[in-house]
C-alpha cells in the first residue's frame, strides 16, 4: 500500500502524537525526492530499526546556491511514493514550502568548522541551508532516529555536530554508500548525466580505489595526487574541485593514511558535479 502523503505540520503532528502515545519509536529519512536505491537503503535501515518510519521529501531552496540547479532538480513525487511502497514506510511528509519556511522565517542554523572545507568551500551557504532544514525536520517529526547516507559524508558529520550541539534527542545513523555495478556512487544528480558522460563517470571512483591501495601501502598524498588528478581529467572530467585525504571525524586534512582516514572527491563532468568518498 502507498503510504499516506501528509503536507502539513499539523497533519504530521496528529499522526506522530498517536505513535508517541503507544510508545512507538520513530525513524526519519530526510530526502529531496528523486529516490534511488541509496535512499531506499536508508528507508530499509529505518524500517529495521524503528516501529514507525517517516520519509520526508522537500526540495530545500535554502541549500541551492544556483537558481538553475534548484529549477532543474528532479521532482518525481508519484514515482517516489511507489518506490517506497515495497519497504512499507508509514508516512511520507511532503511539506508545502510555508510549512517549513512560513512568512517572516528568520533563523539560520550554521555549524562552523566542518562547513569551511570540501563542498563548503565551493558552495557558500549550502550547509547552512542543510543544517537549517534538517533541524526543522528533526523538530517537526520529533523522531528518535534519523538516517543519512555516507555518500554525503560531510553533510552526515555536520548533522551529527548540529544535533549534538543543540541537544536534539535523536540518534543520527550513517548508512553505507550504494553504488551502481560499475562503482559510480548513486546520486539523484546521475540522472543529469548524458549517456556519454555516464560511461566516464565511474573513473572517479576507480581512481579513488587505486589511491586507497597506494595510501594503504604507505604512499603520501603529495606523491600520488598529480597522477590521480591527471587520470580523472584524461577521462573527460572538466575540473576537479577537490581530491583530498581527511580525518573521518573532524575532517582535518591528512597527507598519509591513519585509522578513520577517508578520501573525498568532487569533480565536474559535462556540467554535472559528482561527489564521492571512501574509507581508506
Ligand atoms: O541529502 C539531501 O538530500 C538533503 O541535503 C537533505 C538532508 C534532505 C536536506 O535537504
PDB file of C-alpha atoms and ligand atoms in Angstrom:
ATOM      1  CA  UNK A   1       0.000   0.000   0.000  1.00  0.00           C
ATOM      2  CA  UNK A   2       1.248   3.519  -0.812  1.00  0.00           C
ATOM      3  CA  UNK A   3       1.923   5.345   2.447  1.00  0.00           C
ATOM      4  CA  UNK A   4      -0.243   8.378   3.217  1.00  0.00           C
ATOM      5  CA  UNK A   5       1.265  11.637   1.975  1.00  0.00           C
ATOM      6  CA  UNK A   6       0.980  14.413   4.556  1.00  0.00           C
ATOM      7  CA  UNK A   7       1.618  18.032   3.503  1.00  0.00           C
ATOM      8  CA  UNK A   8       1.015  19.983   6.702  1.00  0.00           C
ATOM      9  CA  UNK A   9       2.838  20.143  10.009  1.00  0.00           C
ATOM     10  CA  UNK A  10      -0.498  19.806  11.839  1.00  0.00           C
ATOM     11  CA  UNK A  11      -1.231  16.569   9.943  1.00  0.00           C
ATOM     12  CA  UNK A  12       2.238  15.222  10.700  1.00  0.00           C
ATOM     13  CA  UNK A  13       1.952  16.033  14.403  1.00  0.00           C
ATOM     14  CA  UNK A  14      -1.539  14.500  14.656  1.00  0.00           C
ATOM     15  CA  UNK A  15      -0.051  11.194  13.437  1.00  0.00           C
ATOM     16  CA  UNK A  16       3.195  11.243  15.440  1.00  0.00           C
ATOM     17  CA  UNK A  17       1.214  12.060  18.624  1.00  0.00           C
ATOM     18  CA  UNK A  18      -0.704   8.788  18.225  1.00  0.00           C
ATOM     19  CA  UNK A  19       2.531   6.819  17.773  1.00  0.00           C
ATOM     20  CA  UNK A  20       4.156   8.529  20.749  1.00  0.00           C
ATOM     21  CA  UNK A  21       1.160   7.690  22.961  1.00  0.00           C
ATOM     22  CA  UNK A  22       1.640   3.986  22.287  1.00  0.00           C
ATOM     23  CA  UNK A  23       5.396   4.260  22.939  1.00  0.00           C
ATOM     24  CA  UNK A  24       6.444   3.517  19.354  1.00  0.00           C
ATOM     25  CA  UNK A  25       9.873   4.654  18.126  1.00  0.00           C
ATOM     26  CA  UNK A  26      10.009   6.899  15.067  1.00  0.00           C
ATOM     27  CA  UNK A  27      12.698   6.967  12.373  1.00  0.00           C
ATOM     28  CA  UNK A  28      13.002   9.759   9.812  1.00  0.00           C
ATOM     29  CA  UNK A  29      14.714   9.633   6.417  1.00  0.00           C
ATOM     30  CA  UNK A  30      15.127  13.208   5.110  1.00  0.00           C
ATOM     31  CA  UNK A  31      15.306  13.391   1.290  1.00  0.00           C
ATOM     32  CA  UNK A  32      14.760  15.809  -1.557  1.00  0.00           C
ATOM     33  CA  UNK A  33      12.974  13.129  -3.587  1.00  0.00           C
ATOM     34  CA  UNK A  34      14.097  11.619  -6.930  1.00  0.00           C
ATOM     35  CA  UNK A  35      14.584   8.495  -4.859  1.00  0.00           C
ATOM     36  CA  UNK A  36      17.128   5.876  -5.918  1.00  0.00           C
ATOM     37  CA  UNK A  37      18.433   2.681  -4.325  1.00  0.00           C
ATOM     38  CA  UNK A  38      20.617   4.746  -1.989  1.00  0.00           C
ATOM     39  CA  UNK A  39      17.554   6.427  -0.447  1.00  0.00           C
ATOM     40  CA  UNK A  40      15.664   3.134  -0.384  1.00  0.00           C
ATOM     41  CA  UNK A  41      18.525   1.549   1.591  1.00  0.00           C
ATOM     42  CA  UNK A  42      18.099   4.327   4.194  1.00  0.00           C
ATOM     43  CA  UNK A  43      14.357   3.671   4.375  1.00  0.00           C
ATOM     44  CA  UNK A  44      15.072  -0.076   4.802  1.00  0.00           C
ATOM     45  CA  UNK A  45      17.555   0.630   7.597  1.00  0.00           C
ATOM     46  CA  UNK A  46      14.886   2.778   9.288  1.00  0.00           C
ATOM     47  CA  UNK A  47      12.264   0.048   8.772  1.00  0.00           C
ATOM     48  CA  UNK A  48      14.533  -2.477  10.524  1.00  0.00           C
ATOM     49  CA  UNK A  49      15.353  -0.253  13.483  1.00  0.00           C
ATOM     50  CA  UNK A  50      12.153   1.691  14.186  1.00  0.00           C
ATOM     51  CA  UNK A  51       8.478   0.960  14.830  1.00  0.00           C
ATOM     52  CA  UNK A  52       7.392   3.813  12.548  1.00  0.00           C
ATOM     53  CA  UNK A  53       9.146   5.273   9.516  1.00  0.00           C
ATOM     54  CA  UNK A  54       8.673   8.737   8.017  1.00  0.00           C
ATOM     55  CA  UNK A  55      10.325   9.662   4.709  1.00  0.00           C
ATOM     56  CA  UNK A  56      10.405  13.402   4.075  1.00  0.00           C
ATOM     57  CA  UNK A  57      10.534  14.864   0.568  1.00  0.00           C
ATOM     58  CA  UNK A  58      11.336  18.563   0.386  1.00  0.00           C
ATOM     59  CA  UNK A  59      13.476  20.276  -2.250  1.00  0.00           C
ATOM     60  CA  UNK A  60      15.023  22.785   0.101  1.00  0.00           C
ATOM     61  CA  UNK A  61      15.569  26.138  -1.663  1.00  0.00           C
ATOM     62  CA  UNK A  62      17.935  27.349   1.073  1.00  0.00           C
ATOM     63  CA  UNK A  63      20.642  24.811   0.203  1.00  0.00           C
ATOM     64  CA  UNK A  64      20.890  25.685  -3.511  1.00  0.00           C
ATOM     65  CA  UNK A  65      23.455  28.294  -4.435  1.00  0.00           C
ATOM     66  CA  UNK A  66      22.460  28.216  -8.124  1.00  0.00           C
ATOM     67  CA  UNK A  67      18.827  29.050  -9.103  1.00  0.00           C
ATOM     68  CA  UNK A  68      19.102  26.865 -12.240  1.00  0.00           C
ATOM     69  CA  UNK A  69      20.219  23.913 -10.151  1.00  0.00           C
ATOM     70  CA  UNK A  70      17.112  24.373  -7.966  1.00  0.00           C
ATOM     71  CA  UNK A  71      14.856  24.722 -11.011  1.00  0.00           C
ATOM     72  CA  UNK A  72      16.297  21.612 -12.710  1.00  0.00           C
ATOM     73  CA  UNK A  73      16.303  19.428  -9.610  1.00  0.00           C
ATOM     74  CA  UNK A  74      14.234  16.343 -10.497  1.00  0.00           C
ATOM     75  CA  UNK A  75      10.758  16.242  -8.909  1.00  0.00           C
ATOM     76  CA  UNK A  76       9.164  12.803  -9.094  1.00  0.00           C
ATOM     77  CA  UNK A  77       6.745  12.555  -6.182  1.00  0.00           C
ATOM     78  CA  UNK A  78       4.408   9.873  -7.567  1.00  0.00           C
ATOM     79  CA  UNK A  79       7.284   7.615  -8.561  1.00  0.00           C
ATOM     80  CA  UNK A  80       8.931   8.180  -5.203  1.00  0.00           C
ATOM     81  CA  UNK A  81       5.789   7.139  -3.327  1.00  0.00           C
ATOM     82  CA  UNK A  82       5.544   3.991  -5.463  1.00  0.00           C
ATOM     83  CA  UNK A  83       9.186   3.094  -4.818  1.00  0.00           C
ATOM     84  CA  UNK A  84       8.634   3.353  -1.059  1.00  0.00           C
ATOM     85  CA  UNK A  85       5.616   1.039  -1.239  1.00  0.00           C
ATOM     86  CA  UNK A  86       7.591  -2.228  -1.040  1.00  0.00           C
ATOM     87  CA  UNK A  87       9.501  -1.031   2.025  1.00  0.00           C
ATOM     88  CA  UNK A  88       6.355  -0.301   3.996  1.00  0.00           C
ATOM     89  CA  UNK A  89       7.081   3.196   5.274  1.00  0.00           C
ATOM     90  CA  UNK A  90       4.295   4.604   7.455  1.00  0.00           C
ATOM     91  CA  UNK A  91       4.112   8.203   6.252  1.00  0.00           C
ATOM     92  CA  UNK A  92       5.576  10.400   3.526  1.00  0.00           C
ATOM     93  CA  UNK A  93       5.914  14.015   4.618  1.00  0.00           C
ATOM     94  CA  UNK A  94       5.925  16.386   1.639  1.00  0.00           C
ATOM     95  CA  UNK A  95       5.562  19.750   3.358  1.00  0.00           C
ATOM     96  CA  UNK A  96       4.251  22.753   1.476  1.00  0.00           C
ATOM     97  CA  UNK A  97       7.060  25.363   1.454  1.00  0.00           C
ATOM     98  CA  UNK A  98       5.265  27.525   4.051  1.00  0.00           C
ATOM     99  CA  UNK A  99       5.199  24.605   6.479  1.00  0.00           C
ATOM    100  CA  UNK A 100       8.994  24.784   6.583  1.00  0.00           C
ATOM    101  CA  UNK A 101       9.577  28.487   5.886  1.00  0.00           C
ATOM    102  CA  UNK A 102       6.490  30.454   6.959  1.00  0.00           C
ATOM    103  CA  UNK A 103       6.289  34.202   6.310  1.00  0.00           C
ATOM    104  CA  UNK A 104       8.806  36.013   8.456  1.00  0.00           C
ATOM    105  CA  UNK A 105      11.089  32.987   8.859  1.00  0.00           C
ATOM    106  CA  UNK A 106      14.395  34.491  10.026  1.00  0.00           C
ATOM    107  CA  UNK A 107      16.568  31.774  11.538  1.00  0.00           C
ATOM    108  CA  UNK A 108      19.680  30.143  10.102  1.00  0.00           C
ATOM    109  CA  UNK A 109      21.408  27.189  11.723  1.00  0.00           C
ATOM    110  CA  UNK A 110      25.115  27.435  10.977  1.00  0.00           C
ATOM    111  CA  UNK A 111      27.715  24.855  12.015  1.00  0.00           C
ATOM    112  CA  UNK A 112      31.204  26.313  11.974  1.00  0.00           C
ATOM    113  CA  UNK A 113      34.462  24.498  11.228  1.00  0.00           C
ATOM    114  CA  UNK A 114      33.155  21.384   9.481  1.00  0.00           C
ATOM    115  CA  UNK A 115      31.443  23.571   6.868  1.00  0.00           C
ATOM    116  CA  UNK A 116      34.531  25.586   5.879  1.00  0.00           C
ATOM    117  CA  UNK A 117      36.160  22.923   3.695  1.00  0.00           C
ATOM    118  CA  UNK A 118      35.361  20.459   0.864  1.00  0.00           C
ATOM    119  CA  UNK A 119      31.869  21.232  -0.523  1.00  0.00           C
ATOM    120  CA  UNK A 120      31.546  24.154   1.911  1.00  0.00           C
ATOM    121  CA  UNK A 121      34.315  25.993   0.083  1.00  0.00           C
ATOM    122  CA  UNK A 122      32.767  25.840  -3.373  1.00  0.00           C
ATOM    123  CA  UNK A 123      29.095  26.041  -2.289  1.00  0.00           C
ATOM    124  CA  UNK A 124      28.818  29.020   0.088  1.00  0.00           C
ATOM    125  CA  UNK A 125      25.704  28.860   2.288  1.00  0.00           C
ATOM    126  CA  UNK A 126      24.852  25.302   1.198  1.00  0.00           C
ATOM    127  CA  UNK A 127      25.447  23.676   4.578  1.00  0.00           C
ATOM    128  CA  UNK A 128      23.650  26.474   6.447  1.00  0.00           C
ATOM    129  CA  UNK A 129      20.633  25.600   4.308  1.00  0.00           C
ATOM    130  CA  UNK A 130      21.055  21.894   5.074  1.00  0.00           C
ATOM    131  CA  UNK A 131      21.526  22.416   8.833  1.00  0.00           C
ATOM    132  CA  UNK A 132      18.521  24.761   8.957  1.00  0.00           C
ATOM    133  CA  UNK A 133      16.114  22.438   7.152  1.00  0.00           C
ATOM    134  CA  UNK A 134      17.339  19.310   8.942  1.00  0.00           C
ATOM    135  CA  UNK A 135      16.910  20.933  12.347  1.00  0.00           C
ATOM    136  CA  UNK A 136      13.346  21.911  11.307  1.00  0.00           C
ATOM    137  CA  UNK A 137      12.635  18.336  10.148  1.00  0.00           C
ATOM    138  CA  UNK A 138      14.032  16.935  13.413  1.00  0.00           C
ATOM    139  CA  UNK A 139      11.828  19.330  15.413  1.00  0.00           C
ATOM    140  CA  UNK A 140       8.731  18.672  13.291  1.00  0.00           C
ATOM    141  CA  UNK A 141       8.951  14.875  13.254  1.00  0.00           C
ATOM    142  CA  UNK A 142      10.348  14.540  16.812  1.00  0.00           C
ATOM    143  CA  UNK A 143      11.937  11.323  15.540  1.00  0.00           C
ATOM    144  CA  UNK A 144      14.151   9.111  17.703  1.00  0.00           C
ATOM    145  CA  UNK A 145      16.453   8.106  14.828  1.00  0.00           C
ATOM    146  CA  UNK A 146      17.476   9.832  11.588  1.00  0.00           C
ATOM    147  CA  UNK A 147      19.108   8.057   8.645  1.00  0.00           C
ATOM    148  CA  UNK A 148      21.651   9.700   6.326  1.00  0.00           C
ATOM    149  CA  UNK A 149      23.891   8.259   3.605  1.00  0.00           C
ATOM    150  CA  UNK A 150      27.673   8.242   3.887  1.00  0.00           C
ATOM    151  CA  UNK A 151      27.670   9.338   0.231  1.00  0.00           C
ATOM    152  CA  UNK A 152      27.227  12.867   1.625  1.00  0.00           C
ATOM    153  CA  UNK A 153      29.758  12.255   4.370  1.00  0.00           C
ATOM    154  CA  UNK A 154      30.446  15.898   5.174  1.00  0.00           C
ATOM    155  CA  UNK A 155      26.698  16.507   5.500  1.00  0.00           C
ATOM    156  CA  UNK A 156      26.427  13.499   7.836  1.00  0.00           C
ATOM    157  CA  UNK A 157      29.170  14.860  10.123  1.00  0.00           C
ATOM    158  CA  UNK A 158      27.621  18.346  10.100  1.00  0.00           C
ATOM    159  CA  UNK A 159      24.179  16.972  11.008  1.00  0.00           C
ATOM    160  CA  UNK A 160      25.724  14.916  13.841  1.00  0.00           C
ATOM    161  CA  UNK A 161      27.509  18.014  15.180  1.00  0.00           C
ATOM    162  CA  UNK A 162      24.346  20.148  14.888  1.00  0.00           C
ATOM    163  CA  UNK A 163      22.150  17.588  16.703  1.00  0.00           C
ATOM    164  CA  UNK A 164      24.731  17.184  19.484  1.00  0.00           C
ATOM    165  CA  UNK A 165      25.312  20.935  19.872  1.00  0.00           C
ATOM    166  CA  UNK A 166      21.571  21.727  20.007  1.00  0.00           C
ATOM    167  CA  UNK A 167      20.783  18.794  22.372  1.00  0.00           C
ATOM    168  CA  UNK A 168      18.289  17.367  19.897  1.00  0.00           C
ATOM    169  CA  UNK A 169      17.338  13.953  21.300  1.00  0.00           C
ATOM    170  CA  UNK A 170      17.841  11.997  18.088  1.00  0.00           C
ATOM    171  CA  UNK A 171      20.366   9.338  17.068  1.00  0.00           C
ATOM    172  CA  UNK A 172      21.891  10.082  13.671  1.00  0.00           C
ATOM    173  CA  UNK A 173      22.598   6.804  11.842  1.00  0.00           C
ATOM    174  CA  UNK A 174      25.076   6.818   8.928  1.00  0.00           C
ATOM    175  CA  UNK A 175      24.438   4.211   6.202  1.00  0.00           C
ATOM    176  CA  UNK A 176      26.928   2.963   3.560  1.00  0.00           C
ATOM    177  CA  UNK A 177      27.047   4.452   0.059  1.00  0.00           C
ATOM    178  CA  UNK A 178      25.159   2.371  -2.505  1.00  0.00           C
ATOM    179  CA  UNK A 179      26.914   2.039  -5.866  1.00  0.00           C
ATOM    180  CA  UNK A 180      25.982   1.125  -9.408  1.00  0.00           C
ATOM    181  CA  UNK A 181      27.572  -2.096 -10.711  1.00  0.00           C
ATOM    182  CA  UNK A 182      30.395  -0.103 -12.292  1.00  0.00           C
ATOM    183  CA  UNK A 183      31.215   1.618  -8.996  1.00  0.00           C
ATOM    184  CA  UNK A 184      29.517   5.005  -9.558  1.00  0.00           C
ATOM    185  CA  UNK A 185      28.034   6.225  -6.261  1.00  0.00           C
ATOM    186  CA  UNK A 186      24.252   6.519  -6.581  1.00  0.00           C
ATOM    187  CA  UNK A 187      23.000  10.090  -6.630  1.00  0.00           C
ATOM    188  CA  UNK A 188      19.936  11.940  -7.906  1.00  0.00           C
ATOM    189  CA  UNK A 189      22.381  14.013  -9.962  1.00  0.00           C
ATOM    190  CA  UNK A 190      23.376  10.949 -12.021  1.00  0.00           C
ATOM    191  CA  UNK A 191      20.043  11.443 -13.836  1.00  0.00           C
ATOM    192  CA  UNK A 192      21.520  14.642 -15.281  1.00  0.00           C
ATOM    193  CA  UNK A 193      24.467  12.832 -16.939  1.00  0.00           C
ATOM    194  CA  UNK A 194      24.311  12.325 -20.708  1.00  0.00           C
ATOM    195  CA  UNK A 195      24.763   8.741 -21.964  1.00  0.00           C
ATOM    196  CA  UNK A 196      28.314   9.617 -22.975  1.00  0.00           C
ATOM    197  CA  UNK A 197      29.215  11.177 -19.604  1.00  0.00           C
ATOM    198  CA  UNK A 198      27.642   8.253 -17.764  1.00  0.00           C
ATOM    199  CA  UNK A 199      30.283   5.970 -19.367  1.00  0.00           C
ATOM    200  CA  UNK A 200      33.182   8.026 -17.922  1.00  0.00           C
ATOM    201  CA  UNK A 201      31.615   8.879 -14.549  1.00  0.00           C
ATOM    202  CA  UNK A 202      32.858   5.713 -12.729  1.00  0.00           C
ATOM    203  CA  UNK A 203      36.501   6.695 -13.391  1.00  0.00           C
ATOM    204  CA  UNK A 204      36.348   8.956 -10.326  1.00  0.00           C
ATOM    205  CA  UNK A 205      35.590   6.002  -8.023  1.00  0.00           C
ATOM    206  CA  UNK A 206      38.183   3.842  -9.838  1.00  0.00           C
ATOM    207  CA  UNK A 207      40.921   6.425  -9.296  1.00  0.00           C
ATOM    208  CA  UNK A 208      39.931   6.739  -5.626  1.00  0.00           C
ATOM    209  CA  UNK A 209      40.144   2.953  -5.172  1.00  0.00           C
ATOM    210  CA  UNK A 210      43.672   2.981  -6.636  1.00  0.00           C
ATOM    211  CA  UNK A 211      44.648   5.864  -4.387  1.00  0.00           C
ATOM    212  CA  UNK A 212      43.352   3.928  -1.382  1.00  0.00           C
ATOM    213  CA  UNK A 213      45.591   0.944  -2.218  1.00  0.00           C
ATOM    214  CA  UNK A 214      48.627   3.209  -2.573  1.00  0.00           C
ATOM    215  CA  UNK A 215      47.861   5.062   0.665  1.00  0.00           C
ATOM    216  CA  UNK A 216      47.442   1.764   2.482  1.00  0.00           C
ATOM    217  CA  UNK A 217      50.894   0.824   1.180  1.00  0.00           C
ATOM    218  CA  UNK A 218      52.351   3.947   2.833  1.00  0.00           C
ATOM    219  CA  UNK A 219      52.263   6.446  -0.069  1.00  0.00           C
ATOM    220  CA  UNK A 220      51.706  10.126   0.682  1.00  0.00           C
ATOM    221  CA  UNK A 221      49.021  12.255  -0.954  1.00  0.00           C
ATOM    222  CA  UNK A 222      51.708  14.624  -2.202  1.00  0.00           C
ATOM    223  CA  UNK A 223      53.256  11.752  -4.143  1.00  0.00           C
ATOM    224  CA  UNK A 224      50.087  10.293  -5.708  1.00  0.00           C
ATOM    225  CA  UNK A 225      47.809  13.300  -6.220  1.00  0.00           C
ATOM    226  CA  UNK A 226      49.189  14.702  -9.511  1.00  0.00           C
ATOM    227  CA  UNK A 227      48.806  11.380 -11.329  1.00  0.00           C
ATOM    228  CA  UNK A 228      45.351  10.757  -9.813  1.00  0.00           C
ATOM    229  CA  UNK A 229      44.051  14.169 -10.928  1.00  0.00           C
ATOM    230  CA  UNK A 230      45.558  13.707 -14.386  1.00  0.00           C
ATOM    231  CA  UNK A 231      43.712  10.369 -14.760  1.00  0.00           C
ATOM    232  CA  UNK A 232      40.386  11.963 -13.805  1.00  0.00           C
ATOM    233  CA  UNK A 233      40.902  14.799 -16.286  1.00  0.00           C
ATOM    234  CA  UNK A 234      42.056  12.409 -19.029  1.00  0.00           C
ATOM    235  CA  UNK A 235      38.758  10.516 -18.639  1.00  0.00           C
ATOM    236  CA  UNK A 236      36.865  13.627 -19.745  1.00  0.00           C
ATOM    237  CA  UNK A 237      36.132  15.392 -16.450  1.00  0.00           C
ATOM    238  CA  UNK A 238      36.336  19.186 -16.844  1.00  0.00           C
ATOM    239  CA  UNK A 239      37.570  20.096 -13.384  1.00  0.00           C
ATOM    240  CA  UNK A 240      38.441  18.573 -10.016  1.00  0.00           C
ATOM    241  CA  UNK A 241      37.058  20.701  -7.161  1.00  0.00           C
ATOM    242  CA  UNK A 242      38.916  18.632  -4.565  1.00  0.00           C
ATOM    243  CA  UNK A 243      40.561  15.249  -4.136  1.00  0.00           C
ATOM    244  CA  UNK A 244      41.705  15.102  -0.535  1.00  0.00           C
ATOM    245  CA  UNK A 245      42.529  12.768   2.328  1.00  0.00           C
ATOM    246  CA  UNK A 246      40.869  13.827   5.569  1.00  0.00           C
ATOM    247  CA  UNK A 247      40.143  12.590   9.056  1.00  0.00           C
ATOM    248  CA  UNK A 248      36.680  10.993   9.059  1.00  0.00           C
ATOM    249  CA  UNK A 249      35.653  12.628  12.348  1.00  0.00           C
ATOM    250  CA  UNK A 250      36.894  16.226  12.375  1.00  0.00           C
ATOM    251  CA  UNK A 251      37.596  16.342   8.601  1.00  0.00           C
ATOM    252  CA  UNK A 252      41.097  17.761   9.148  1.00  0.00           C
ATOM    253  CA  UNK A 253      43.455  17.454   6.177  1.00  0.00           C
ATOM    254  CA  UNK A 254      45.899  14.496   6.114  1.00  0.00           C
ATOM    255  CA  UNK A 255      48.844  13.551   3.941  1.00  0.00           C
ATOM    256  CA  UNK A 256      49.011   9.882   4.950  1.00  0.00           C
ATOM    257  CA  UNK A 257      46.573   7.132   5.862  1.00  0.00           C
ATOM    258  CA  UNK A 258      45.618   6.533   9.509  1.00  0.00           C
ATOM    259  CA  UNK A 259      42.607   4.914  11.186  1.00  0.00           C
ATOM    260  CA  UNK A 260      39.420   6.874  10.301  1.00  0.00           C
ATOM    261  CA  UNK A 261      41.047   8.455   7.218  1.00  0.00           C
ATOM    262  CA  UNK A 262      38.783   8.991   4.199  1.00  0.00           C
ATOM    263  CA  UNK A 263      39.334  10.136   0.648  1.00  0.00           C
ATOM    264  CA  UNK A 264      36.949  12.836  -0.566  1.00  0.00           C
ATOM    265  CA  UNK A 265      36.396  13.941  -4.162  1.00  0.00           C
ATOM    266  CA  UNK A 266      34.247  16.380  -6.115  1.00  0.00           C
ATOM    267  CA  UNK A 267      34.652  16.773  -9.860  1.00  0.00           C
ATOM    268  CA  UNK A 268      32.731  18.272 -12.777  1.00  0.00           C
ATOM    269  CA  UNK A 269      31.714  16.131 -15.726  1.00  0.00           C
ATOM    270  CA  UNK A 270      29.949  17.992 -18.551  1.00  0.00           C
ATOM    271  CA  UNK A 271      28.183  20.406 -16.224  1.00  0.00           C
ATOM    272  CA  UNK A 272      27.331  17.853 -13.512  1.00  0.00           C
ATOM    273  CA  UNK A 273      29.163  17.973 -10.193  1.00  0.00           C
ATOM    274  CA  UNK A 274      29.817  14.462  -8.844  1.00  0.00           C
ATOM    275  CA  UNK A 275      30.990  13.797  -5.290  1.00  0.00           C
ATOM    276  CA  UNK A 276      32.270  10.625  -3.651  1.00  0.00           C
ATOM    277  CA  UNK A 277      34.183   9.474  -0.595  1.00  0.00           C
ATOM    278  CA  UNK A 278      35.643   6.193   0.663  1.00  0.00           C
ATOM    279  CA  UNK A 279      37.238   4.967   3.874  1.00  0.00           C
ATOM    280  CA  UNK A 280      40.946   4.276   3.476  1.00  0.00           C
TER     281      UNK A 280
HETATM  282  O1  LIG B   1      20.854  14.905   1.342  1.00  0.00           O
HETATM  283  C1  LIG B   1      19.807  15.506   0.990  1.00  0.00           C
HETATM  284  O2  LIG B   1      19.041  15.028   0.175  1.00  0.00           O
HETATM  285  C2  LIG B   1      19.494  16.865   1.608  1.00  0.00           C
HETATM  286  O3  LIG B   1      20.652  17.605   1.808  1.00  0.00           O
HETATM  287  C3  LIG B   1      18.679  16.757   2.905  1.00  0.00           C
HETATM  288  C4  LIG B   1      19.453  16.071   4.004  1.00  0.00           C
HETATM  289  C5  LIG B   1      17.380  16.018   2.641  1.00  0.00           C
HETATM  290  C6  LIG B   1      18.329  18.159   3.406  1.00  0.00           C
HETATM  291  O4  LIG B   1      17.568  18.860   2.478  1.00  0.00           O
END
